[in-house]
Coordinates of C-alpha atoms and ligand atoms in Angstrom, one line a residue:
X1 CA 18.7 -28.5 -7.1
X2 CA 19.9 -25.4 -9.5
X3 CA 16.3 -25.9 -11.7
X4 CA 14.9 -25.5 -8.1
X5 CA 17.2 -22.4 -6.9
X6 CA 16.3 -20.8 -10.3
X7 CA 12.8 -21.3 -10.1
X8 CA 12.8 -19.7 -6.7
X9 CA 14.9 -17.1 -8.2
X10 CA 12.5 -16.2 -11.0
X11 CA 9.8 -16.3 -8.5
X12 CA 11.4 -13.1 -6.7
X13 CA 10.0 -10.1 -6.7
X14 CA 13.1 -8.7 -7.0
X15 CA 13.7 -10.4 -10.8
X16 CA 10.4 -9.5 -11.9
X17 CA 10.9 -5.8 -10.8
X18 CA 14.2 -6.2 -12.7
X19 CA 12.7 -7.9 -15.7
X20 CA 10.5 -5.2 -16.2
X21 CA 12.5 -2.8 -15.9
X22 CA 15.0 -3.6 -18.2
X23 CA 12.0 -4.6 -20.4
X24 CA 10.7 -0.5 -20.3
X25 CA 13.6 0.7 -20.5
X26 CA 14.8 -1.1 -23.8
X27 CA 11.4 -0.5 -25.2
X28 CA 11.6 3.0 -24.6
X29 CA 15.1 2.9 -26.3
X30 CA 13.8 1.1 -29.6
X31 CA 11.1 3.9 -29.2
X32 CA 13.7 6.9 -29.3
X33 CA 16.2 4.9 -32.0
X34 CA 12.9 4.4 -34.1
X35 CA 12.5 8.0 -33.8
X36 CA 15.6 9.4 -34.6
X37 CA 16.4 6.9 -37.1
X38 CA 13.1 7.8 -39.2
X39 CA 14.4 11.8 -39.1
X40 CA 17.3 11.1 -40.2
X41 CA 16.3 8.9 -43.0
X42 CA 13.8 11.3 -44.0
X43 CA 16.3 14.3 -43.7
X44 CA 18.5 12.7 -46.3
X45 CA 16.2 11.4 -48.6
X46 CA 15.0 15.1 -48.8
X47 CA 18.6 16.9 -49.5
X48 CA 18.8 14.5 -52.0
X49 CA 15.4 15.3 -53.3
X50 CA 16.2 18.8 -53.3
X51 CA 19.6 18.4 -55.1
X52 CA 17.7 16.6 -58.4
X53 CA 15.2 19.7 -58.3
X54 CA 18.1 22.5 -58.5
X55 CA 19.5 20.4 -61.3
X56 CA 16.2 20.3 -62.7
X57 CA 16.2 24.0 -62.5
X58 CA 19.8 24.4 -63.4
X59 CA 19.1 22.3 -66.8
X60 CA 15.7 24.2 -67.9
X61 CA 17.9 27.5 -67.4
X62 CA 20.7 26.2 -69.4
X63 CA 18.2 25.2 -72.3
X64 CA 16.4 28.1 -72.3
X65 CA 19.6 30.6 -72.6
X66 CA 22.0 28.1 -74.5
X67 CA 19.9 25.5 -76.7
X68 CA 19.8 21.7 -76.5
X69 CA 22.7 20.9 -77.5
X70 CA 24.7 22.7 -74.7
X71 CA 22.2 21.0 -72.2
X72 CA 23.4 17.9 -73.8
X73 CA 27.0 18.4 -73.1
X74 CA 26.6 19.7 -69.8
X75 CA 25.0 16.7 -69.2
X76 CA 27.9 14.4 -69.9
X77 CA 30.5 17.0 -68.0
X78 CA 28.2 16.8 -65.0
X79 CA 27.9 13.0 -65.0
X80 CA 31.9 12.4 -65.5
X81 CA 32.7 15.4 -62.6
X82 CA 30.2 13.5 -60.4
X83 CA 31.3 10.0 -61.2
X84 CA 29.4 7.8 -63.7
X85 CA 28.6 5.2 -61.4
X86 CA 27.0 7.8 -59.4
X87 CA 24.8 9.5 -61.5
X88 CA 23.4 9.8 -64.7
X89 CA 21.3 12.2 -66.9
X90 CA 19.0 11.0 -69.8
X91 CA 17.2 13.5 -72.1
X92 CA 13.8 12.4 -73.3
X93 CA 11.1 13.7 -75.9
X94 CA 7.7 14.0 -74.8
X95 CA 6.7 10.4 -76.2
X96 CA 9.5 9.1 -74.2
X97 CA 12.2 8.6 -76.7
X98 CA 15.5 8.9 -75.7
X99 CA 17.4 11.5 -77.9
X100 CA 21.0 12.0 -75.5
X101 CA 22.0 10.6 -72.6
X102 CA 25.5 10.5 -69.8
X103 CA 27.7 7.3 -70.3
X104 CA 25.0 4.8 -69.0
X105 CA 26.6 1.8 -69.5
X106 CA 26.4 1.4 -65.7
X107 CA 22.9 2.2 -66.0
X108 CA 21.3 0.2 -68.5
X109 CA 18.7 -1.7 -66.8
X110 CA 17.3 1.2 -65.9
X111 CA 14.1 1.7 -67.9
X112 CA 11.8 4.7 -68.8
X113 CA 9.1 5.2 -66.6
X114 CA 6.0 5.9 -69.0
X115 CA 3.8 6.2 -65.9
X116 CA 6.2 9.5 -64.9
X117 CA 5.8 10.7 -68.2
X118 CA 2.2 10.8 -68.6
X119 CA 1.6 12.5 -65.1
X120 CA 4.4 15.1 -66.5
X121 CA 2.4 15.6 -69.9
X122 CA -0.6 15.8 -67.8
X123 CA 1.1 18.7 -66.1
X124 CA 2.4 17.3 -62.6
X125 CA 5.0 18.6 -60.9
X126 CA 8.3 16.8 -60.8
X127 CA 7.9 12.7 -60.3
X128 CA 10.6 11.2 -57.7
X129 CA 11.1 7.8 -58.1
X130 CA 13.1 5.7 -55.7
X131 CA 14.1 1.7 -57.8
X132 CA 15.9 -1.1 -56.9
X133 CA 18.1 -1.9 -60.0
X134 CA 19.3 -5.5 -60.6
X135 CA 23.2 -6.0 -60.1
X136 CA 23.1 -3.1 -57.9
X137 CA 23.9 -3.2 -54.1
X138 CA 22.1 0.1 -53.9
X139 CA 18.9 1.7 -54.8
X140 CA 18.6 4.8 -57.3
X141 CA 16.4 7.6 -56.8
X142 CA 15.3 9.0 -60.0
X143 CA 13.5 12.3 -60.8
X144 CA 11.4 13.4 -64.1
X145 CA 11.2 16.7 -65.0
X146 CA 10.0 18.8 -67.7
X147 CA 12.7 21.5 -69.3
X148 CA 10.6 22.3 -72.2
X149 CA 7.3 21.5 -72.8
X150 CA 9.1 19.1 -75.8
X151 CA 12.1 17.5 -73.6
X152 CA 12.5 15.7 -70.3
X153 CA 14.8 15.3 -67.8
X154 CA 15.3 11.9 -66.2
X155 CA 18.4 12.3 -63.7
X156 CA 19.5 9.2 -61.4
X157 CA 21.3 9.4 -58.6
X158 CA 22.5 6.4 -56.6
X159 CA 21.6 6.1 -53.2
X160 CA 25.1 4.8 -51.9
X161 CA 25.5 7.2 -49.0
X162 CA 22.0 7.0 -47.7
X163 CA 22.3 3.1 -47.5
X164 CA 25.3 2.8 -46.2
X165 CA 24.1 5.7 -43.0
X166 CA 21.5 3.3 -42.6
X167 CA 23.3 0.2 -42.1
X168 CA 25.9 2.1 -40.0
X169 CA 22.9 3.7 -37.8
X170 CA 21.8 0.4 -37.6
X171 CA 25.0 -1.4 -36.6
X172 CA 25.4 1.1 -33.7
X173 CA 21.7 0.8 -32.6
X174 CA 22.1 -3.2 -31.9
X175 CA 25.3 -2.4 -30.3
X176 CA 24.4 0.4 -28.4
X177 CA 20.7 -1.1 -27.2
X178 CA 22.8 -4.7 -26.1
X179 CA 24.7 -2.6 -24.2
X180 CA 21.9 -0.3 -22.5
X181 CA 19.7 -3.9 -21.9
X182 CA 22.5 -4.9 -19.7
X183 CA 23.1 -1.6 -18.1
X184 CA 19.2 -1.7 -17.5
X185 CA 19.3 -4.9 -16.0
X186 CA 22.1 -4.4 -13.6
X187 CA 20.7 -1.0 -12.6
X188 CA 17.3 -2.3 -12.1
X189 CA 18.5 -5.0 -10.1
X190 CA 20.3 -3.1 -7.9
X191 CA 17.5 -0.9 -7.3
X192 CA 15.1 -4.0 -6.9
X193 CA 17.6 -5.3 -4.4
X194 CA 18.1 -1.9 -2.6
X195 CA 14.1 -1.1 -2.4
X196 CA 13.6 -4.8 -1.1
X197 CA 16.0 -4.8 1.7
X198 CA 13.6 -3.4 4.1
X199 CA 11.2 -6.3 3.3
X200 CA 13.7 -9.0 3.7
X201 CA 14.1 -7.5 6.7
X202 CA 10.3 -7.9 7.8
X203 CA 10.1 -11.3 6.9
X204 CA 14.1 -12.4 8.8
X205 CA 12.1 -11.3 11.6
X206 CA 9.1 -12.5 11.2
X207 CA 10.8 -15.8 10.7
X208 CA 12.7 -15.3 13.9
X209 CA 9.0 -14.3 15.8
X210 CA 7.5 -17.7 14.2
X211 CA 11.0 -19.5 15.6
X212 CA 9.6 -18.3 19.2
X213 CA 11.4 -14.8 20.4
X214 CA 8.3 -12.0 20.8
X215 CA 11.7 -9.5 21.4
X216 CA 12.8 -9.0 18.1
X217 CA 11.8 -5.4 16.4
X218 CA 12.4 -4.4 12.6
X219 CA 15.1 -1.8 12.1
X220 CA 13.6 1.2 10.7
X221 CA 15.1 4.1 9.2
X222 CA 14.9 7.7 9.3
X223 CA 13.7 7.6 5.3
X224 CA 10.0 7.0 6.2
X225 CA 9.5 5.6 3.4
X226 CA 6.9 3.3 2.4
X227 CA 9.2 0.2 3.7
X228 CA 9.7 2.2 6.9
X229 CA 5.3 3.1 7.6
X230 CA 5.5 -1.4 6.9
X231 CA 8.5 -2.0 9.1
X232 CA 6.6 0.7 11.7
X233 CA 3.7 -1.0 11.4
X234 CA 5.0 -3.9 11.8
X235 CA 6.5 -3.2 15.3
X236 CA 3.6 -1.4 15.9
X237 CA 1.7 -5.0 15.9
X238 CA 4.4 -6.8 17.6
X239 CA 4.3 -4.5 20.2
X240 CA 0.4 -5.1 20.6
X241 CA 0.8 -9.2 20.4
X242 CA 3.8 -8.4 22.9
X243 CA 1.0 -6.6 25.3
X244 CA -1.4 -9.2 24.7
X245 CA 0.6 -12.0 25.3
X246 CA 1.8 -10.9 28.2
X247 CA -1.3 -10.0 29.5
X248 CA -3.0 -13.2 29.2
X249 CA -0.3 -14.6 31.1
X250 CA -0.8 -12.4 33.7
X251 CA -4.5 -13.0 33.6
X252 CA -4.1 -16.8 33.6
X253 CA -1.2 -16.2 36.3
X254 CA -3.9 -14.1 38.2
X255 CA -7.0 -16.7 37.4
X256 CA -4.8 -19.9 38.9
X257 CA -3.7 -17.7 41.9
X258 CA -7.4 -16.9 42.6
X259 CA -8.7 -20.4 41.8
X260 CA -6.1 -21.6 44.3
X261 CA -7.1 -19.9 47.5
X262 CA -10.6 -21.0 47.1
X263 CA -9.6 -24.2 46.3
X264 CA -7.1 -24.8 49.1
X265 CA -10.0 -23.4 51.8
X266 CA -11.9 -26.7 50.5
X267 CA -9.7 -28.8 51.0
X268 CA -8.2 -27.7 54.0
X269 CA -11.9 -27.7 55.3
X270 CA -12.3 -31.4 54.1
X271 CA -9.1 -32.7 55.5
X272 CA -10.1 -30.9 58.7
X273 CA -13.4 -32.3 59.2
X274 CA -12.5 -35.9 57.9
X275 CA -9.7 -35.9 60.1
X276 CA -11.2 -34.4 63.9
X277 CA -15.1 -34.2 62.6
X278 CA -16.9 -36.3 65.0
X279 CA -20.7 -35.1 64.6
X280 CA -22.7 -34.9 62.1
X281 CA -23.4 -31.3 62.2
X282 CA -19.3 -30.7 61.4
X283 CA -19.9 -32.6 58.4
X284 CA -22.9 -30.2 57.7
X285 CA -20.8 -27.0 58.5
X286 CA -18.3 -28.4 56.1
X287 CA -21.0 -28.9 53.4
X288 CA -22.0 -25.6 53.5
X289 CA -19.0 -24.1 53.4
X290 CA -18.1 -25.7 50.6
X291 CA -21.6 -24.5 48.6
X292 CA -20.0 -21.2 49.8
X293 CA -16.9 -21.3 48.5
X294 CA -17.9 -23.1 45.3
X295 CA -20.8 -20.2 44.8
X296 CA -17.8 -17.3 44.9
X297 CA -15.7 -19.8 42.2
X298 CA -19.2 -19.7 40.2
X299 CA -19.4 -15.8 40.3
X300 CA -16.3 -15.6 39.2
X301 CA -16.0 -18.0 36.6
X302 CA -19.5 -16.5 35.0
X303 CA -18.0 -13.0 35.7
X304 CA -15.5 -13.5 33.5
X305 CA -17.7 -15.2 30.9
X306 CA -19.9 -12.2 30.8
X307 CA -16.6 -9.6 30.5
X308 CA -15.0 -11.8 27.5
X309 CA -18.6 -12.3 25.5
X310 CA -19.3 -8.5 26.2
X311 CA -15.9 -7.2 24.6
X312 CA -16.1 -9.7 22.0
X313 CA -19.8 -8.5 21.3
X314 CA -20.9 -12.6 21.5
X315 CA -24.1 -12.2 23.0
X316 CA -26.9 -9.7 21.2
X317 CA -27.9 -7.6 23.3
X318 CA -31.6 -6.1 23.7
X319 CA -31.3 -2.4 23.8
X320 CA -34.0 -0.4 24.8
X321 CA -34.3 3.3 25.8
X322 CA -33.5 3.8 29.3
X323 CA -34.4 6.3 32.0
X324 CA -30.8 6.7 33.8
X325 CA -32.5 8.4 36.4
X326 CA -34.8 5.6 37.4
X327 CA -31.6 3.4 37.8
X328 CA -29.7 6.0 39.6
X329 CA -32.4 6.3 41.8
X330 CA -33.2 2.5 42.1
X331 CA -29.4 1.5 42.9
X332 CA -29.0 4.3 45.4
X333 CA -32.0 2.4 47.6
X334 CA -30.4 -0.8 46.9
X335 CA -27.2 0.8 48.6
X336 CA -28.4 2.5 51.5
X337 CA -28.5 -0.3 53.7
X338 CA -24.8 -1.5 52.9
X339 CA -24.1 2.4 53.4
X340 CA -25.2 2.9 56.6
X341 CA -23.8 -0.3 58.3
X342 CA -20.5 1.2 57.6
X343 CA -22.2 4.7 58.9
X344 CA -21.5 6.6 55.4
X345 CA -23.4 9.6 53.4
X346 CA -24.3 8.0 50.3
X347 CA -26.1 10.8 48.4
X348 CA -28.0 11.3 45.0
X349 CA -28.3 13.3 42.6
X350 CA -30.0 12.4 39.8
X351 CA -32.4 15.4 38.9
X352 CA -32.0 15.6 35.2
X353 CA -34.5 13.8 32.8
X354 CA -32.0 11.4 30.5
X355 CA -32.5 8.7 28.5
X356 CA -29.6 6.5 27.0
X357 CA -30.1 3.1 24.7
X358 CA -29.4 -0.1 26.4
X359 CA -29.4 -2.9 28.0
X360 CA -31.0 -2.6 31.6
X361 CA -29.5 -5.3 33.7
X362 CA -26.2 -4.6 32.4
X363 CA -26.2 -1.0 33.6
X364 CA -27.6 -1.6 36.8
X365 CA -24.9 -4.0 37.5
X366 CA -22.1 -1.3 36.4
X367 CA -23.5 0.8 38.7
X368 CA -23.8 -1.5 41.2
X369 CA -19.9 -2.7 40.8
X370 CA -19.3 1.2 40.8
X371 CA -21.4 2.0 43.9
X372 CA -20.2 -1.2 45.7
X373 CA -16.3 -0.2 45.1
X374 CA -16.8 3.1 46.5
X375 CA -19.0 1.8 49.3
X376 CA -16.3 -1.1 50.4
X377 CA -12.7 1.7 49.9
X378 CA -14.4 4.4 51.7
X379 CA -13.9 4.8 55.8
X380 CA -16.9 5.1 57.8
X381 CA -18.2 8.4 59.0
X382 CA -17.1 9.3 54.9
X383 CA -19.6 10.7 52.0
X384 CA -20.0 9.1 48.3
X385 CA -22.2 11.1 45.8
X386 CA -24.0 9.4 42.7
X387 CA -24.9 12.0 40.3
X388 CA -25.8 12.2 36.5
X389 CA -25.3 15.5 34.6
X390 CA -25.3 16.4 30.8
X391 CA -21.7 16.0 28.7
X392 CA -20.8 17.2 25.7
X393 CA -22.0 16.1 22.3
X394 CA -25.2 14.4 23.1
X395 CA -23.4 12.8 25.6
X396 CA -24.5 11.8 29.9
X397 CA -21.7 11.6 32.8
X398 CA -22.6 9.4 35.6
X399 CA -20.1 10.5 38.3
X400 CA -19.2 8.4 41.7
X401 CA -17.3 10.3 43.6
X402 CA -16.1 8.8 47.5
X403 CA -13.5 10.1 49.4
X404 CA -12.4 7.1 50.9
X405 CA -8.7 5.3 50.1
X406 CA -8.3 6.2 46.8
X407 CA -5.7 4.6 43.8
X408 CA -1.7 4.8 43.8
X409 CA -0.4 7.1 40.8
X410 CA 1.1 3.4 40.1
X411 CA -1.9 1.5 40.4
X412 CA -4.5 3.7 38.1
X413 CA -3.6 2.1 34.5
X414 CA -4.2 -1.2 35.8
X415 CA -7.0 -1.0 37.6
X416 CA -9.6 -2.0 34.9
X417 CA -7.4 -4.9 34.2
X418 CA -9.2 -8.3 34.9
X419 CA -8.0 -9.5 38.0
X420 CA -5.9 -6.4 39.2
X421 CA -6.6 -5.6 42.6
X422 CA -4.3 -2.9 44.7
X423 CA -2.2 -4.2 47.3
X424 CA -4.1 -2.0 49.9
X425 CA -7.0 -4.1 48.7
X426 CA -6.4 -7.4 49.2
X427 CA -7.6 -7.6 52.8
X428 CA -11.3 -6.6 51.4
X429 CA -13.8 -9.0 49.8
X430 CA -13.5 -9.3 46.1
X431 CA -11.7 -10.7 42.8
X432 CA -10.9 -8.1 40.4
X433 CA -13.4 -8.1 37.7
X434 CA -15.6 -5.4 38.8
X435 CA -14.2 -2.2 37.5
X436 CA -12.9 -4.6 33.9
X437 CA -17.0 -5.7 33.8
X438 CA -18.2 -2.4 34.4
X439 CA -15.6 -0.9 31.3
X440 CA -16.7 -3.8 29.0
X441 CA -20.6 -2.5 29.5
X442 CA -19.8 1.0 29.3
X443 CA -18.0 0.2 25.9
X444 CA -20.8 -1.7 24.5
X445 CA -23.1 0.7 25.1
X446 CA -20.9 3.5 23.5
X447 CA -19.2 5.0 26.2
X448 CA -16.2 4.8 28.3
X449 CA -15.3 4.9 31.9
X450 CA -12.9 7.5 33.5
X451 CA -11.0 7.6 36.1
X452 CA -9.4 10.5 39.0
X453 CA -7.9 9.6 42.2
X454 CA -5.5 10.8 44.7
X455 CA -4.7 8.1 47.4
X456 CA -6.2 9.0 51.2
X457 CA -8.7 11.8 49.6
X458 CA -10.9 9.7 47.5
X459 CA -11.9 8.5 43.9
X460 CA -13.9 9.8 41.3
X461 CA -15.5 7.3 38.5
X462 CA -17.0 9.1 35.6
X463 CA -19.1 6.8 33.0
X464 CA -20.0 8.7 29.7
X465 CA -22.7 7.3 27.8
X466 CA -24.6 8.4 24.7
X467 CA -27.8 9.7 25.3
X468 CA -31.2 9.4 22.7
X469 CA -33.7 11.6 22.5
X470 CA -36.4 11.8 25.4
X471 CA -39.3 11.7 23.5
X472 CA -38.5 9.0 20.6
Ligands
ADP1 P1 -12.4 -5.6 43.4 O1 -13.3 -6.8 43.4 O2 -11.1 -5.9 44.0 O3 -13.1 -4.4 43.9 P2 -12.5 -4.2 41.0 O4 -12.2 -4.6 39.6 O5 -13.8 -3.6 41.2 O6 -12.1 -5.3 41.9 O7 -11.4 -3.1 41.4 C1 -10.1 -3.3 41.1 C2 -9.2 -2.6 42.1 O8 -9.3 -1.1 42.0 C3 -9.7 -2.8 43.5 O9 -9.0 -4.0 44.0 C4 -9.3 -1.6 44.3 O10 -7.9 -1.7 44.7 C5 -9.3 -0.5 43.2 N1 -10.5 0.3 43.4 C6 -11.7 0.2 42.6 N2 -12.6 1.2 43.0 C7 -12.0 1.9 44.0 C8 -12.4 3.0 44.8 N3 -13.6 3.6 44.7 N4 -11.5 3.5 45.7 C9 -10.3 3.0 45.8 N5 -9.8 1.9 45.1 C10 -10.7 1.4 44.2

């Protein structure tokens, strides 16, 4: 159970973020002690360097002004004033040969270094040497130098101070880096934990959503952050599934209230005629009223086929170039007829030559659902004008404009919603998939239809659609 919770635990992202911060962070601290430390170690090894030099210097001028044998008790004062076990001075002839020396009984392993000497002969500058000496806890740097072009300087000194700044830099390094790794780790955790809130709070509820409430929303900050644009996005998409969820139900509400009626008119038809039918011929009527009724369930059940396969972009579609005009022209003779039975001015105006891309059956039927609405909401004795015209950016308008009924303020976003039929229309013939057919053709041909209305002046239906060149 606890190797489970910790494997989950390392799994977070939330660990890992804090694993590698702490892990940067203490690199770039070994980095910066590296750093420092190397100056530092450098910067002392240098003063000392430059200390045996002035003594060099210091010696060659005493020689030069007093003689060698005031060198040679200088040498001694020096080494007793600076403490034997810290330093020591020997004086050499150019072979090597030791002719005076400080008290170097602490100092006796220390050998001659005949490779320093032959550079010097050969007319070096002075040779630093740094040694390990046996017995020692500490190493000596040593210097050669020439006083005379007869004697040699070899001067020790013992590099107590440097090695214990080292060990003591180092002591505080491990301390102070343990403590910084923690200090990392705590502070990236509570950063990891901070940034991730705003996830966990995606996923709570997304886990909620899964558990069956659509209702739930993200809380989202005023930060805007990149956790906010997710938990925005996110109830951006819920809001959509929301929509969609709730309009299939409507739809499926809609499509078993429509399948009803039809449905109950059968049987109410059959029951009828089975119960008082005495003659053949009501059997008959029944018959065909059924083929009737069964023919309208048909058109509507393969209206709604070709809607959801044409906004899903199922079926492939044969797109040729179309004269508009021609079908303009073509559905405005179909229409006359219907027109004048109901004794209205059905005009057209199709005078411009355009040619769009697509299919032709499909846009003769959305103008046909168009022309037919406008027909069956207009009162008799009223006008409705077809017309094409040019839009902008290589764009047509076909306009239907009626003055009949027209829509509620309330009713207009709905209207191209499968199965959404205004109250006012109920009375008339139809299901409610004409205006969401005609939109789905319009849309896969590129376009778009619009919609302006004001209720008892009439309707205007504008479908733009992208035109092609005349001549290709
Ligand atoms: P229907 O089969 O009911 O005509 P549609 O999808 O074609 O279905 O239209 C949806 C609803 O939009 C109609 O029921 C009607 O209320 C309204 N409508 C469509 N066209 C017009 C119009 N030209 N004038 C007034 N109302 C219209």
């Amino acid at each position: 159970m606890f190797l489970k919770r910790l494997n989950e635990f390392r799994r977070t992202l939330a660990f890992r973020l804090t694993l590698w911060y702490a892990g940067i962070f203490t690199l770039s601290s070994c980095l910066a002690f590296l750093f420092f430390y190397v100056l530092i170690a450098d910067f002392i090894q240098e003063r000392t360097d430059q200390e045996l030099l002035r003594q060099v210097k210091d010696f060659s001028q005493i020689l030069n002004l007093r003689g060698v044998e005031t060198v040679k008790r200088v040498a001694v004062r020096e080494a007793q004033a600076a403490g034997e076990k810290k330093v020591f001075f020997r004086l050499l002839y150019a072979n090597g040969s030791v002719f005076s020396s400080s008290n170097m009984s602490y100092w006796q392993t220390i050998d001659i270094g005949q490779n320093a000497i032959r550079q010097l002969i050969n007319g070096s500058p002075p040779v630093f040497e740094t040694i390990n000496v046996f017995g020692h806890d500490h190493k000596v740097r040593v210097l050669y130098g020439m006083l005379s072009p007869q004697i040699i300087l070899q001067l020790g000194i013992s590099m107590e101070g440097y090695t214990r700044f080292i060990e003591a830099f180092r002591r505080i390094s491990l301390f102070t880096m343990s403590l910084l790794l923690v200090v990392a780790a705590l502070i990236g955790w509570f950063m990891a934990r901070r940034a991730l809130t705003g996830v966990g709070n995606v996923t709570r509820t997304a886990r909620h959503i899964s558990e069956g409430t659509l209702k739930e929303r993200v809380p989202v900050n005023t930060r805007g952050d990149e956790i906010d644009q997710l938990a925005e996005t996110f109830n951006q998409m819920l809001d959509r599934i929301e929509q969609l969820v709730s309009g299939i139900k409507e739809m499926s509400d809609n499509i078993a209230h429509d399948l009803r009626s039809p449905i109950t008119r059968i049987r109410g038809l059959a029951e009828v005629t089975l119960t008082s039918g005495q003659h053949p011929d009501d059997y008959q009527q029944m018959a065909a009223s059924t083929i009737e009724e069964c023919d309208r369930l048909l058109h509507m059940i393969n209206t709604m086929l070709v809607i959801s396969k044409t906004e899903a972009g199922i079926d492939e579609f044969e797109f040729k170039k179309i004269q508009i005009d021609a079908i303009v022209k073509d559905a405005c003779e179909l229409f006359q007829p219907a027109a004048a039975q109901k004794n209205i001015n059905l005009k057209c105006k199709a005078t411009n030559v355009m040619a769009i891309k697509g299919e032709v059956g499909m846009i003769q039927r959305m103008v046909a659902n168009l022309l037919d609405n406008a027909i069956k909401y207009s009162t008799p004795g009223s006008i409705v004008e077809l017309k094409t015209e040019p839009a902008l950016k290589q764009q047509m308008n076909l306009v239907i404009t009626d003055s009949g009924v027209g829509i509620a303020p309330q009713d207009l976003p709905h209207i191209f919603e499968r199965f959404y039929r205004c109250d006012e229309s109920r009375s008339l013939g139809g299901v409610g998939l004409g205006l969401s057919l005609a939109r789905a053709i319009a849309r896969v041909h590129g376009g778009d239809i619009m919609v302006t209305s004001k209720p008892g002046k009439g309707s205007t239906f504008t479908v733009t659609l992208p035109l092609v060149d005349i001549q290709m």
